[in-house]
XYZ file of C-alpha atoms in Angstrom:
689
model
C 27.770 34.210 -61.067
C 30.780 33.681 -58.851
C 34.014 34.426 -60.679
C 36.661 34.172 -57.965
C 36.220 32.422 -54.626
C 38.290 32.861 -51.460
C 38.264 29.922 -49.046
C 38.635 31.172 -45.482
C 40.088 27.902 -44.253
C 43.000 25.511 -44.650
C 43.926 21.882 -45.245
C 41.753 19.320 -46.938
C 38.537 21.377 -46.928
C 40.264 24.150 -48.862
C 41.501 21.564 -51.388
C 37.994 20.092 -51.561
C 36.388 23.434 -52.427
C 39.158 24.288 -54.897
C 38.544 20.989 -56.741
C 34.915 21.870 -57.461
C 35.899 25.422 -58.386
C 38.358 24.119 -60.975
C 35.648 21.908 -62.455
C 33.325 24.937 -62.717
C 35.953 27.353 -64.009
C 35.918 29.500 -60.849
C 39.226 31.150 -59.890
C 40.452 30.475 -56.334
C 42.186 32.327 -53.505
C 43.812 30.761 -50.453
C 44.712 32.394 -47.160
C 47.478 30.889 -45.080
C 49.376 31.249 -41.839
C 53.161 31.184 -41.783
C 53.093 27.510 -40.800
C 50.890 26.695 -43.818
C 52.926 28.605 -46.414
C 54.065 25.376 -48.105
C 50.853 23.410 -47.581
C 49.321 21.628 -50.601
C 46.157 23.750 -50.604
C 48.183 26.949 -50.957
C 50.011 25.571 -53.988
C 46.725 24.553 -55.627
C 45.075 27.975 -55.355
C 45.365 30.485 -58.174
C 46.338 33.159 -55.646
C 47.280 33.126 -51.962
C 47.433 35.742 -49.229
C 49.574 35.452 -46.099
C 47.974 35.879 -42.686
C 50.936 36.764 -40.436
C 51.407 34.438 -37.476
C 50.518 30.851 -36.692
C 47.854 30.581 -34.014
C 44.203 30.580 -35.120
C 43.574 33.813 -33.209
C 46.328 35.530 -35.224
C 45.289 34.079 -38.577
C 42.199 32.075 -39.483
C 40.005 33.792 -36.892
C 40.861 37.313 -38.114
C 37.746 38.534 -39.931
C 39.383 41.808 -40.911
C 42.397 40.140 -42.533
C 40.291 37.653 -44.471
C 37.864 40.254 -45.829
C 40.834 42.425 -46.757
C 42.419 39.466 -48.587
C 39.243 39.100 -50.644
C 39.324 42.786 -51.542
C 43.024 42.727 -52.464
C 42.649 39.734 -54.778
C 39.348 40.751 -56.341
C 37.485 37.748 -55.001
C 33.735 38.175 -55.238
C 32.741 35.309 -52.915
C 33.907 33.654 -49.690
C 33.516 30.010 -48.652
C 34.150 29.422 -44.920
C 34.856 25.684 -45.034
C 34.251 24.186 -41.595
C 35.689 25.111 -38.224
C 37.326 28.473 -37.528
C 34.816 31.156 -38.682
C 32.421 28.862 -40.543
C 29.664 29.319 -37.949
C 30.423 32.917 -36.999
C 27.447 35.125 -37.808
C 29.620 38.225 -37.577
C 31.906 36.848 -40.279
C 28.978 36.118 -42.604
C 27.678 39.645 -42.033
C 31.114 41.177 -42.648
C 31.423 39.326 -45.942
C 28.012 40.437 -47.210
C 28.541 43.983 -45.900
C 31.697 44.103 -48.026
C 29.570 43.396 -51.110
C 30.785 39.799 -51.425
C 28.778 36.613 -51.893
C 28.669 34.466 -48.782
C 28.643 30.736 -49.562
C 26.591 29.641 -46.590
C 23.371 30.294 -44.719
C 22.300 33.837 -43.813
C 23.909 35.434 -40.771
C 20.546 35.295 -38.992
C 20.305 31.518 -39.329
C 23.910 31.111 -38.170
C 23.225 33.296 -35.134
C 20.030 31.432 -34.304
C 21.713 28.024 -34.433
C 25.125 29.188 -33.228
C 23.764 29.886 -29.772
C 22.910 26.287 -29.011
C 20.986 27.241 -25.877
C 18.660 29.575 -27.789
C 18.512 27.112 -30.691
C 17.104 24.426 -28.443
C 14.327 26.727 -27.284
C 13.534 27.846 -30.840
C 13.406 24.353 -32.337
C 11.460 22.906 -29.438
C 8.722 25.270 -30.520
C 8.909 23.742 -34.009
C 8.228 20.301 -32.577
C 11.813 18.978 -32.630
C 12.368 16.629 -29.626
C 14.854 17.880 -26.989
C 16.907 16.606 -24.037
C 16.727 18.320 -20.616
C 19.199 21.230 -20.666
C 20.701 23.419 -17.935
C 22.799 26.572 -17.793
C 22.858 26.686 -13.975
C 24.966 23.912 -12.485
C 23.155 24.140 -9.145
C 19.891 23.176 -10.832
C 21.191 19.837 -12.109
C 19.834 16.820 -10.267
C 20.122 14.128 -12.933
C 23.568 12.645 -13.614
C 25.444 11.731 -15.792
C 25.469 14.921 -17.844
C 27.396 16.280 -20.789
C 29.044 19.706 -20.751
C 29.026 21.261 -24.227
C 30.237 24.420 -25.933
C 27.446 26.735 -27.036
C 29.456 27.865 -30.070
C 31.145 25.555 -32.573
C 31.276 21.792 -32.653
C 33.672 18.972 -33.493
C 33.663 17.719 -29.903
C 35.548 20.772 -28.642
C 34.738 21.588 -25.050
C 32.721 18.418 -24.406
C 33.034 16.723 -21.009
C 31.024 13.801 -19.587
C 30.416 14.271 -15.857
C 29.154 11.405 -13.703
C 29.993 12.779 -10.258
C 28.486 16.157 -9.225
C 31.764 17.025 -7.481
C 33.547 16.968 -10.868
C 31.167 19.411 -12.552
C 32.880 22.749 -11.692
C 36.281 21.606 -12.987
C 34.704 20.148 -16.139
C 32.857 23.396 -16.848
C 36.021 25.474 -16.373
C 38.062 23.205 -18.654
C 35.323 23.142 -21.302
C 35.108 26.939 -21.259
C 38.839 27.309 -21.846
C 38.895 24.799 -24.685
C 35.814 26.307 -26.348
C 37.264 29.813 -26.081
C 40.527 28.656 -27.670
C 38.747 26.855 -30.521
C 35.822 29.209 -31.256
C 36.556 32.469 -29.459
C 33.485 31.911 -27.247
C 33.700 30.121 -23.893
C 29.946 29.811 -23.257
C 28.919 26.276 -22.243
C 25.737 24.482 -21.200
C 24.856 21.095 -19.754
C 22.425 18.453 -20.974
C 21.454 14.952 -19.892
C 23.868 12.284 -21.102
C 22.234 9.290 -22.782
C 24.092 6.020 -22.235
C 24.651 3.898 -25.339
C 23.162 6.545 -27.574
C 23.936 6.766 -31.269
C 24.939 9.957 -33.031
C 22.818 10.175 -36.179
C 22.672 13.327 -38.282
C 20.659 14.459 -41.285
C 22.131 16.409 -44.193
C 19.743 19.172 -45.184
C 19.916 21.696 -48.013
C 17.877 24.817 -48.582
C 17.613 27.417 -51.333
C 16.443 31.013 -51.537
C 13.022 29.930 -52.829
C 12.235 28.367 -49.459
C 12.876 24.757 -50.425
C 14.445 22.604 -47.674
C 15.201 18.940 -48.359
C 16.880 16.083 -46.509
C 19.678 14.410 -48.468
C 19.849 11.355 -46.246
C 21.399 10.631 -42.884
C 24.780 9.574 -41.500
C 25.754 7.514 -38.466
C 28.706 9.115 -36.653
C 28.513 7.142 -33.419
C 32.104 5.916 -33.188
C 33.868 8.764 -31.455
C 36.914 9.374 -29.299
C 37.151 12.420 -27.065
C 33.682 13.245 -28.436
C 35.149 13.639 -31.915
C 33.925 11.514 -34.792
C 36.443 9.117 -36.303
C 34.169 6.805 -38.342
C 31.095 7.967 -40.275
C 28.779 6.134 -42.645
C 25.781 6.623 -44.875
C 23.088 5.545 -44.784
C 22.618 4.777 -41.087
C 21.275 1.371 -40.057
C 17.980 2.385 -38.405
C 14.898 0.736 -36.924
C 11.749 0.778 -39.027
C 10.065 4.154 -39.215
C 12.885 6.132 -37.593
C 14.428 7.410 -40.840
C 11.281 9.165 -41.977
C 10.777 10.824 -38.591
C 14.419 11.917 -38.419
C 14.238 13.510 -41.861
C 10.967 15.258 -41.032
C 12.405 16.701 -37.801
C 15.534 17.898 -39.599
C 13.537 19.608 -42.352
C 11.323 21.240 -39.707
C 14.457 22.601 -38.020
C 15.682 24.047 -41.312
C 12.375 25.658 -42.138
C 12.155 27.191 -38.652
C 15.163 29.398 -39.466
C 14.546 29.858 -43.231
C 17.652 27.848 -43.916
C 19.693 28.340 -47.102
C 22.676 26.216 -48.143
C 24.208 23.079 -46.642
C 23.496 22.240 -43.016
C 23.430 19.273 -40.702
C 20.914 18.550 -37.973
C 22.406 16.230 -35.380
C 20.371 13.882 -33.196
C 21.028 11.459 -30.374
C 19.252 8.170 -31.012
C 18.472 6.279 -27.796
C 18.333 2.457 -27.637
C 14.550 2.801 -27.274
C 14.268 4.336 -30.745
C 13.600 7.815 -29.372
C 15.760 10.600 -30.731
C 16.651 14.065 -29.451
C 18.056 17.190 -31.060
C 21.732 17.820 -30.325
C 22.668 20.765 -32.509
C 22.502 22.177 -35.993
C 25.762 22.818 -37.818
C 25.284 25.705 -40.234
C 28.040 24.618 -42.588
C 29.347 21.742 -44.642
C 30.374 18.836 -42.424
C 33.709 17.037 -42.402
C 31.860 13.812 -43.228
C 29.957 15.147 -46.239
C 31.800 12.769 -48.669
C 29.765 9.748 -47.538
C 26.567 11.554 -48.500
C 28.112 12.483 -51.842
C 29.100 8.854 -52.415
C 25.616 7.400 -51.922
C 23.681 10.222 -53.639
C 26.141 11.082 -56.406
C 25.704 14.789 -55.574
C 28.566 17.290 -55.336
C 27.565 19.219 -52.220
C 30.090 21.999 -52.787
C 28.698 22.511 -56.285
C 25.217 22.777 -54.750
C 26.527 25.308 -52.226
C 27.859 27.528 -55.010
C 24.665 27.134 -57.018
C 22.471 28.178 -54.082
C 24.802 31.066 -53.197
C 24.312 32.354 -56.745
C 20.536 32.307 -56.200
C 19.824 29.081 -58.047
C 17.116 26.563 -57.179
C 18.038 23.149 -55.798
C 18.042 20.676 -58.718
C 17.303 17.677 -56.488
C 14.047 15.899 -55.615
C 12.536 16.213 -52.161
C 13.671 12.658 -51.391
C 16.866 11.897 -53.355
C 17.627 8.241 -54.037
C 20.441 6.547 -52.137
C 22.596 3.861 -53.744
C 24.960 1.533 -51.906
C 26.871 2.283 -48.723
C 29.797 4.564 -47.897
C 32.083 4.694 -44.872
C 34.589 7.411 -43.990
C 37.423 7.385 -41.472
C 39.386 10.342 -40.167
C 43.100 9.638 -40.291
C 44.687 11.715 -37.537
C 48.228 12.473 -36.415
C 48.000 10.804 -33.024
C 50.422 8.559 -31.154
C 48.773 5.349 -29.885
C 51.733 4.687 -27.581
C 51.049 8.006 -25.812
C 47.325 7.690 -25.253
C 46.549 9.070 -28.728
C 48.031 12.437 -27.992
C 48.417 14.620 -31.094
C 51.639 13.818 -32.930
C 53.938 16.074 -34.908
C 56.745 15.594 -37.386
C 57.399 15.252 -41.102
C 55.484 12.866 -43.347
C 58.330 11.109 -45.115
C 55.837 9.066 -47.130
C 52.078 9.359 -47.466
C 50.691 6.821 -49.915
C 47.300 5.074 -49.939
C 46.738 2.275 -52.476
C 43.627 1.830 -54.575
C 42.479 5.458 -54.552
C 40.293 6.160 -57.582
C 39.309 9.745 -56.817
C 39.990 12.779 -54.670
C 37.792 15.662 -53.491
C 34.760 14.639 -55.562
C 31.935 12.065 -55.453
C 33.562 8.706 -56.139
C 32.528 5.078 -56.419
C 35.382 3.128 -54.840
C 38.088 4.590 -52.602
C 38.282 8.371 -52.236
C 41.031 10.333 -50.488
C 40.548 13.892 -49.249
C 43.890 14.852 -47.745
C 45.393 18.046 -46.408
C 48.916 16.648 -46.608
C 51.277 14.860 -48.950
C 54.697 13.267 -48.770
C 57.048 15.833 -47.269
C 54.383 17.795 -45.373
C 55.254 19.032 -41.890
C 52.648 18.375 -39.197
C 52.787 21.028 -36.477
C 50.976 21.825 -33.259
C 48.852 24.807 -34.219
C 45.812 23.140 -35.790
C 43.595 20.070 -35.726
C 45.343 16.696 -35.905
C 43.345 15.352 -38.867
C 45.594 14.523 -41.817
C 43.060 13.108 -44.247
C 39.700 11.461 -44.771
C 39.539 8.109 -46.510
C 36.175 7.037 -47.911
C 35.042 3.785 -49.494
C 31.816 3.149 -51.408
C 30.477 -0.320 -52.205
C 27.082 -1.832 -52.987
C 26.868 -3.166 -49.416
C 27.953 -1.978 -45.974
C 30.143 -5.046 -45.447
C 31.819 -4.464 -48.802
C 32.563 -0.832 -48.016
C 34.089 -1.752 -44.637
C 36.302 -4.421 -46.202
C 37.558 -2.164 -48.987
C 38.264 0.699 -46.597
C 40.063 -1.482 -44.043
C 42.210 -3.003 -46.778
C 43.260 0.355 -48.205
C 44.104 1.670 -44.744
C 46.069 -1.416 -43.737
C 48.213 -1.239 -46.898
C 48.813 2.508 -46.711
C 52.384 3.702 -46.205
C 52.197 6.349 -43.479
C 55.755 7.177 -42.537
C 57.122 9.804 -40.199
C 54.142 10.775 -38.044
C 52.243 8.452 -35.724
C 48.594 7.971 -36.693
C 45.405 6.284 -35.530
C 45.423 3.992 -38.594
C 45.613 0.702 -36.661
C 42.667 1.690 -34.462
C 40.551 2.519 -37.511
C 41.360 -0.774 -39.223
C 40.517 -2.790 -36.129
C 37.205 -0.948 -35.712
C 36.244 -1.623 -39.326
C 37.168 -5.303 -39.006
C 35.494 -5.842 -35.636
C 32.544 -8.193 -35.374
C 30.449 -5.570 -33.583
C 30.953 -2.947 -36.267
C 30.173 -5.531 -38.916
C 26.816 -6.202 -37.286
C 26.126 -2.455 -36.783
C 26.286 -2.750 -32.983
C 27.658 0.749 -32.499
C 27.058 3.628 -30.123
C 29.007 6.603 -28.807
C 30.586 4.396 -26.128
C 31.891 1.845 -28.635
C 35.584 2.467 -27.972
C 35.132 2.397 -24.192
C 33.530 -1.029 -24.477
C 36.058 -2.572 -26.875
C 39.631 -2.346 -25.628
C 40.717 -4.905 -28.218
C 40.514 -2.365 -31.050
C 43.390 -0.410 -29.496
C 45.890 -3.220 -30.102
C 48.435 -2.499 -32.869
C 47.975 -4.378 -36.123
C 51.498 -5.796 -35.961
C 51.497 -8.594 -33.346
C 54.420 -8.351 -30.913
C 55.704 -11.762 -32.007
C 56.061 -10.479 -35.578
C 58.299 -7.539 -34.660
C 61.518 -9.625 -34.867
C 60.772 -10.543 -38.476
C 60.122 -6.881 -39.316
C 63.402 -5.955 -37.599
C 65.245 -8.626 -39.600
C 63.758 -7.242 -42.810
C 64.904 -3.757 -41.795
C 68.453 -4.936 -41.081
C 68.733 -6.827 -44.376
C 67.302 -3.926 -46.400
C 69.680 -1.442 -44.768
C 72.618 -3.730 -45.515
C 71.490 -3.949 -49.142
C 71.243 -0.159 -49.321
C 74.769 0.268 -47.971
C 76.144 -2.154 -50.553
C 74.291 -0.359 -53.342
C 75.794 2.955 -52.221
C 79.320 1.628 -51.683
C 81.834 3.654 -53.740
C 84.204 0.668 -54.125
C 83.978 -3.123 -54.058
C 80.234 -2.990 -54.480
C 80.244 -6.651 -55.504
C 81.584 -7.747 -52.130
C 78.869 -9.419 -50.031
C 77.557 -7.243 -47.220
C 79.379 -7.783 -43.951
C 82.063 -9.986 -45.470
C 84.932 -10.711 -43.081
C 87.724 -13.217 -42.565
C 86.100 -14.470 -39.359
C 82.620 -15.487 -40.542
C 81.504 -16.716 -37.118
C 81.156 -13.146 -35.834
C 77.613 -11.881 -36.570
C 76.491 -8.560 -37.930
C 74.002 -6.737 -35.771
C 71.678 -3.765 -35.747
C 69.851 -2.322 -32.774
C 66.589 -0.445 -33.107
C 64.318 1.618 -30.869
C 60.567 1.159 -31.281
C 57.882 3.839 -30.817
C 56.940 2.157 -27.559
C 60.403 2.938 -26.173
C 61.462 -0.721 -26.274
C 64.612 -1.789 -28.087
C 65.338 -4.828 -30.227
C 68.675 -6.089 -31.516
C 68.987 -8.224 -34.638
C 72.050 -10.421 -35.079
C 72.683 -12.267 -38.295
C 75.639 -14.052 -39.851
C 76.467 -14.448 -43.494
C 78.327 -17.415 -44.892
C 81.297 -17.064 -47.239
C 79.052 -16.976 -50.287
C 77.050 -14.082 -48.875
C 74.150 -16.280 -47.858
C 72.401 -15.902 -44.520
C 73.710 -18.553 -42.156
C 71.725 -17.791 -39.004
C 70.064 -14.998 -37.058
C 68.534 -14.168 -33.725
C 67.043 -11.239 -31.843
C 67.326 -9.763 -28.379
C 64.737 -9.936 -26.900
C 64.485 -13.387 -28.509
C 61.891 -14.173 -31.112
C 58.711 -15.952 -30.054
C 58.546 -19.672 -30.864
C 55.439 -18.907 -32.907
C 57.113 -16.316 -35.067
C 60.788 -16.550 -35.969
C 64.102 -17.974 -35.183
C 66.189 -19.208 -37.976
C 67.605 -18.503 -41.197
C 68.648 -19.483 -44.592
C 70.117 -18.412 -47.799
C 70.005 -15.487 -50.081
C 72.521 -12.869 -51.072
C 72.381 -9.224 -51.940
C 75.223 -7.720 -53.935
C 75.501 -4.259 -55.419
C 71.870 -3.587 -54.536
C 70.440 -6.307 -56.800
C 68.219 -9.195 -55.783
C 69.688 -12.688 -55.867
C 68.708 -16.011 -54.397
C 70.736 -18.827 -52.910
C 70.190 -22.547 -53.215
C 71.382 -23.598 -49.767
C 69.592 -23.696 -46.440
C 71.167 -22.831 -43.085
C 70.805 -24.982 -40.033
C 68.538 -23.834 -37.232
C 70.480 -22.177 -34.421
C 67.878 -20.613 -32.140
C 67.502 -21.816 -28.580
C 63.777 -22.370 -28.984
C 62.180 -24.172 -31.916
C 60.216 -22.107 -34.384
C 59.343 -21.872 -38.050
C 62.210 -21.792 -40.499
C 62.728 -18.337 -42.006
C 64.390 -18.274 -45.375
C 65.712 -15.164 -47.044
C 64.582 -15.239 -50.658
C 65.661 -11.771 -51.842
C 66.678 -8.514 -50.218
C 66.974 -5.059 -51.740
C 67.060 -1.598 -50.218
C 63.286 -1.158 -50.527
C 61.952 -4.713 -50.555
C 62.666 -7.899 -48.632
C 61.064 -11.252 -49.416
C 61.119 -13.852 -46.662
C 59.781 -17.388 -46.567
C 58.367 -18.013 -43.088
C 57.457 -21.653 -42.476
C 56.673 -22.113 -46.146
C 54.723 -18.860 -46.550
C 56.340 -16.070 -48.537
C 55.962 -12.597 -47.072
C 56.852 -9.308 -48.732
C 58.163 -6.427 -46.621
C 58.312 -2.935 -48.103
C 61.136 -0.955 -46.515
C 61.709 2.797 -46.565
C 64.487 4.622 -44.751
C 64.470 8.301 -43.753
C 67.664 9.206 -41.951
C 68.099 6.764 -39.074
C 64.427 5.706 -39.087
C 63.407 2.562 -40.956
C 59.748 1.994 -41.877
C 58.713 -1.586 -42.564
C 55.284 -2.373 -44.047
C 54.446 -6.062 -44.050
C 51.408 -8.297 -44.398
C 50.700 -8.199 -40.651
C 51.200 -4.491 -40.043
C 53.759 -1.712 -39.984
C 56.796 -1.072 -37.801
C 58.800 2.086 -37.248
C 62.336 1.332 -36.097
C 64.995 3.908 -35.282
C 68.493 2.537 -35.814
C 70.616 3.189 -32.754
C 74.331 4.042 -32.974
C 76.719 1.211 -32.186
C 78.752 3.477 -29.928
C 76.302 5.967 -28.414
C 77.601 9.147 -26.830
C 76.874 9.625 -23.135
C 73.775 11.685 -22.391
C 72.746 13.722 -19.396
C 69.606 12.125 -17.987
C 66.861 14.418 -16.655
C 66.527 14.646 -12.895
C 64.557 11.917 -11.173
C 60.872 12.801 -11.031
C 61.011 14.994 -14.146
C 57.798 15.358 -16.125
C 58.566 15.922 -19.798
C 56.431 17.580 -22.472
C 54.904 14.827 -24.636
C 54.638 17.195 -27.615
C 55.247 20.848 -28.468
C 52.640 23.223 -27.114
C 51.715 26.158 -24.905
C 51.516 26.052 -21.125
C 48.086 27.559 -20.492
C 47.789 27.206 -16.713
C 50.133 26.398 -13.812
C 48.382 25.136 -10.693
C 51.327 24.639 -8.310
C 54.490 26.414 -7.199
C 57.960 25.203 -6.204
C 58.037 23.660 -2.752
C 54.344 22.770 -2.788
C 53.366 19.304 -1.566
C 51.265 17.300 -4.035
C 49.515 13.951 -4.084
C 49.576 11.452 -6.913
C 47.090 12.537 -9.580
C 47.071 16.218 -8.624
C 46.881 18.591 -11.586
C 50.219 20.408 -11.890
C 49.742 22.318 -15.133
C 47.867 22.272 -18.432
C 49.438 22.065 -21.869
C 47.530 23.055 -24.998
C 48.379 21.607 -28.419
C 46.325 21.086 -31.585
C 43.377 22.871 -29.932
C 43.164 20.279 -27.140
C 44.052 20.533 -23.468
C 46.504 18.002 -22.017
C 46.608 17.839 -18.194
C 49.969 17.121 -16.553
C 49.427 15.199 -13.328
C 51.701 14.378 -10.418
C 52.930 10.780 -10.859
C 53.406 10.258 -7.121
C 53.080 11.912 -3.739
C 55.897 14.378 -3.227
C 57.123 17.943 -3.389
C 57.434 20.157 -6.468
C 61.224 20.483 -6.540
C 61.421 22.499 -9.776
C 58.961 24.305 -12.044
C 60.879 25.729 -15.034
C 57.773 26.784 -17.020
C 55.160 29.492 -16.623
C 51.712 30.169 -18.060
C 51.900 31.313 -21.661
C 55.280 29.738 -22.300
C 56.029 27.620 -25.370
C 57.682 24.231 -24.872
C 59.148 21.650 -27.216
C 58.835 17.863 -27.028
C 60.933 16.520 -24.161
C 61.191 19.809 -22.281
C 61.076 19.498 -18.497
C 57.734 20.839 -17.264
C 58.095 20.063 -13.582
C 60.095 17.913 -11.182
C 58.327 16.103 -8.355
C 60.640 14.764 -5.656
C 58.998 11.667 -4.153
C 61.572 11.395 -1.398
C 60.076 14.330 0.482
C 56.538 13.011 0.360
C 54.706 13.185 3.675
C 54.672 9.909 5.541
């Protein structure tokens, strides 16, 4: 039996495996890069070994260092997690050659499925339906097509190509991204199916030759070819489920599969389905299968690795419905580019379990309050899962927990996920891999623009209450008290969008709120006026008087009921609304019933700053310049590719914003840049006429 297990991975999957190990009494070992030294998973392991450096190539892709860490700690087994080396046949062989137990399929099965080109040929012979596939771009006559990485998964290296002229550039870009993520830049091309659904089957095999299907998952809602919403079971036409399961089991038996694996299919609108790939590892979305089957898949992995027989029937029962979302550090105001920073607060309400099969809301997170989110690894922060007796119930519970979560300090895709879950089309299971392209409305922030002034008012009142609570003297004096009460207090904030908003409010002699306004002005449908309430010495009080309306445009009366440093209660047109307020330095986070706002308080007397030169292109996030395509003095046209920035294992092209001349190019290939660094300067004045 396994006595001590090393997890050759990081983040939430390491925590997930450790949780099952603790339940079974198995000791645990973590490996970590320098950037992950203070990560939650490292603290939860019984022992931890440093992998010097930060990039995956220096750390989590070093087979020699990981096997050595197992030897040094006395671990007798290795679990690869997912990503990194999880589907590296050489790693599996190195582990077993070292006399350790490999928690995964045999190296031969990994090799057979890891080369997706060879895997297609092998499984076609087993009767698994396939799409047309090419390795020679000149042979392609049927567009659109999809360029894919032969090694690895997770959407890395995928490119949809509709115009034959775009194929060479797409192949080159896919090769670079695949090489960076998996250490193998081999790609292939297959026919792209419009409005297809991504449906996958969870299979499990044991050393006695048993292979079973543990149900299927629908992972159709994707962005950048990466799954962001997954559910089990899938909503399928009659007869499709049985055929999907049979094809998946046939694929597993064709390679004598042992352990957890996933066979992925593309389901066409006609009801036909085609093999995509087989992932020889545990999937990110495995919790939805655990929720509806009640099985602990990591426990089954350990059992099978120890030589045990699968204790599950050939067709396990499925109960209820589960939906998972991937909460990622991405900035919606910047085209969902990966975001970095410090999580000043990470709190999700209603969670009843973590890292184990759960009925209700489950949170599998790689971070916690105080965690730093850097640029070296994937942007996923956590997975949130909800189980309910019905699909509609699961979607409602999950959307509610997400909407009420306090996610402070790092931009996320939370609002997008909530809007998807609450959309009419998702509710009626009208989903496919092009869902996000067809529904622009889900990209709107939860907080309506006309509600921002109220959130800004709540922020200003809470900050004033905090200052009074912290005052060393005269703490009982009303905030902002002065001999000339007609002069308003004000606070100016910057939003994530780059816009600014100024809140002005005036207190009467009793400390009550006399009036308020915003610049830009509040919408007539949202805010304008004010009324009473006082806050002294950080305690909540209420006032009996009502202020007269002073706004230029009519709107609902807003009454201040109570205000404290962390909570403001406003009455808006007769409806009471609670705003939770949290301040970290100069940034104020406001969570209200309509959505969340992040407001950075601006200094009243800002120091002069040196503005970057006109035409400067700034780094949107920290990263590495991987390629430079131009040189100083070169003429460019709007949209030309100037250079490529890599961050969080994704490529970010930097394009010329206008016709012009490259006036300055202060970076070079291989260089590291920080957010806001000047990457290039394009002078539009010298553009050819």
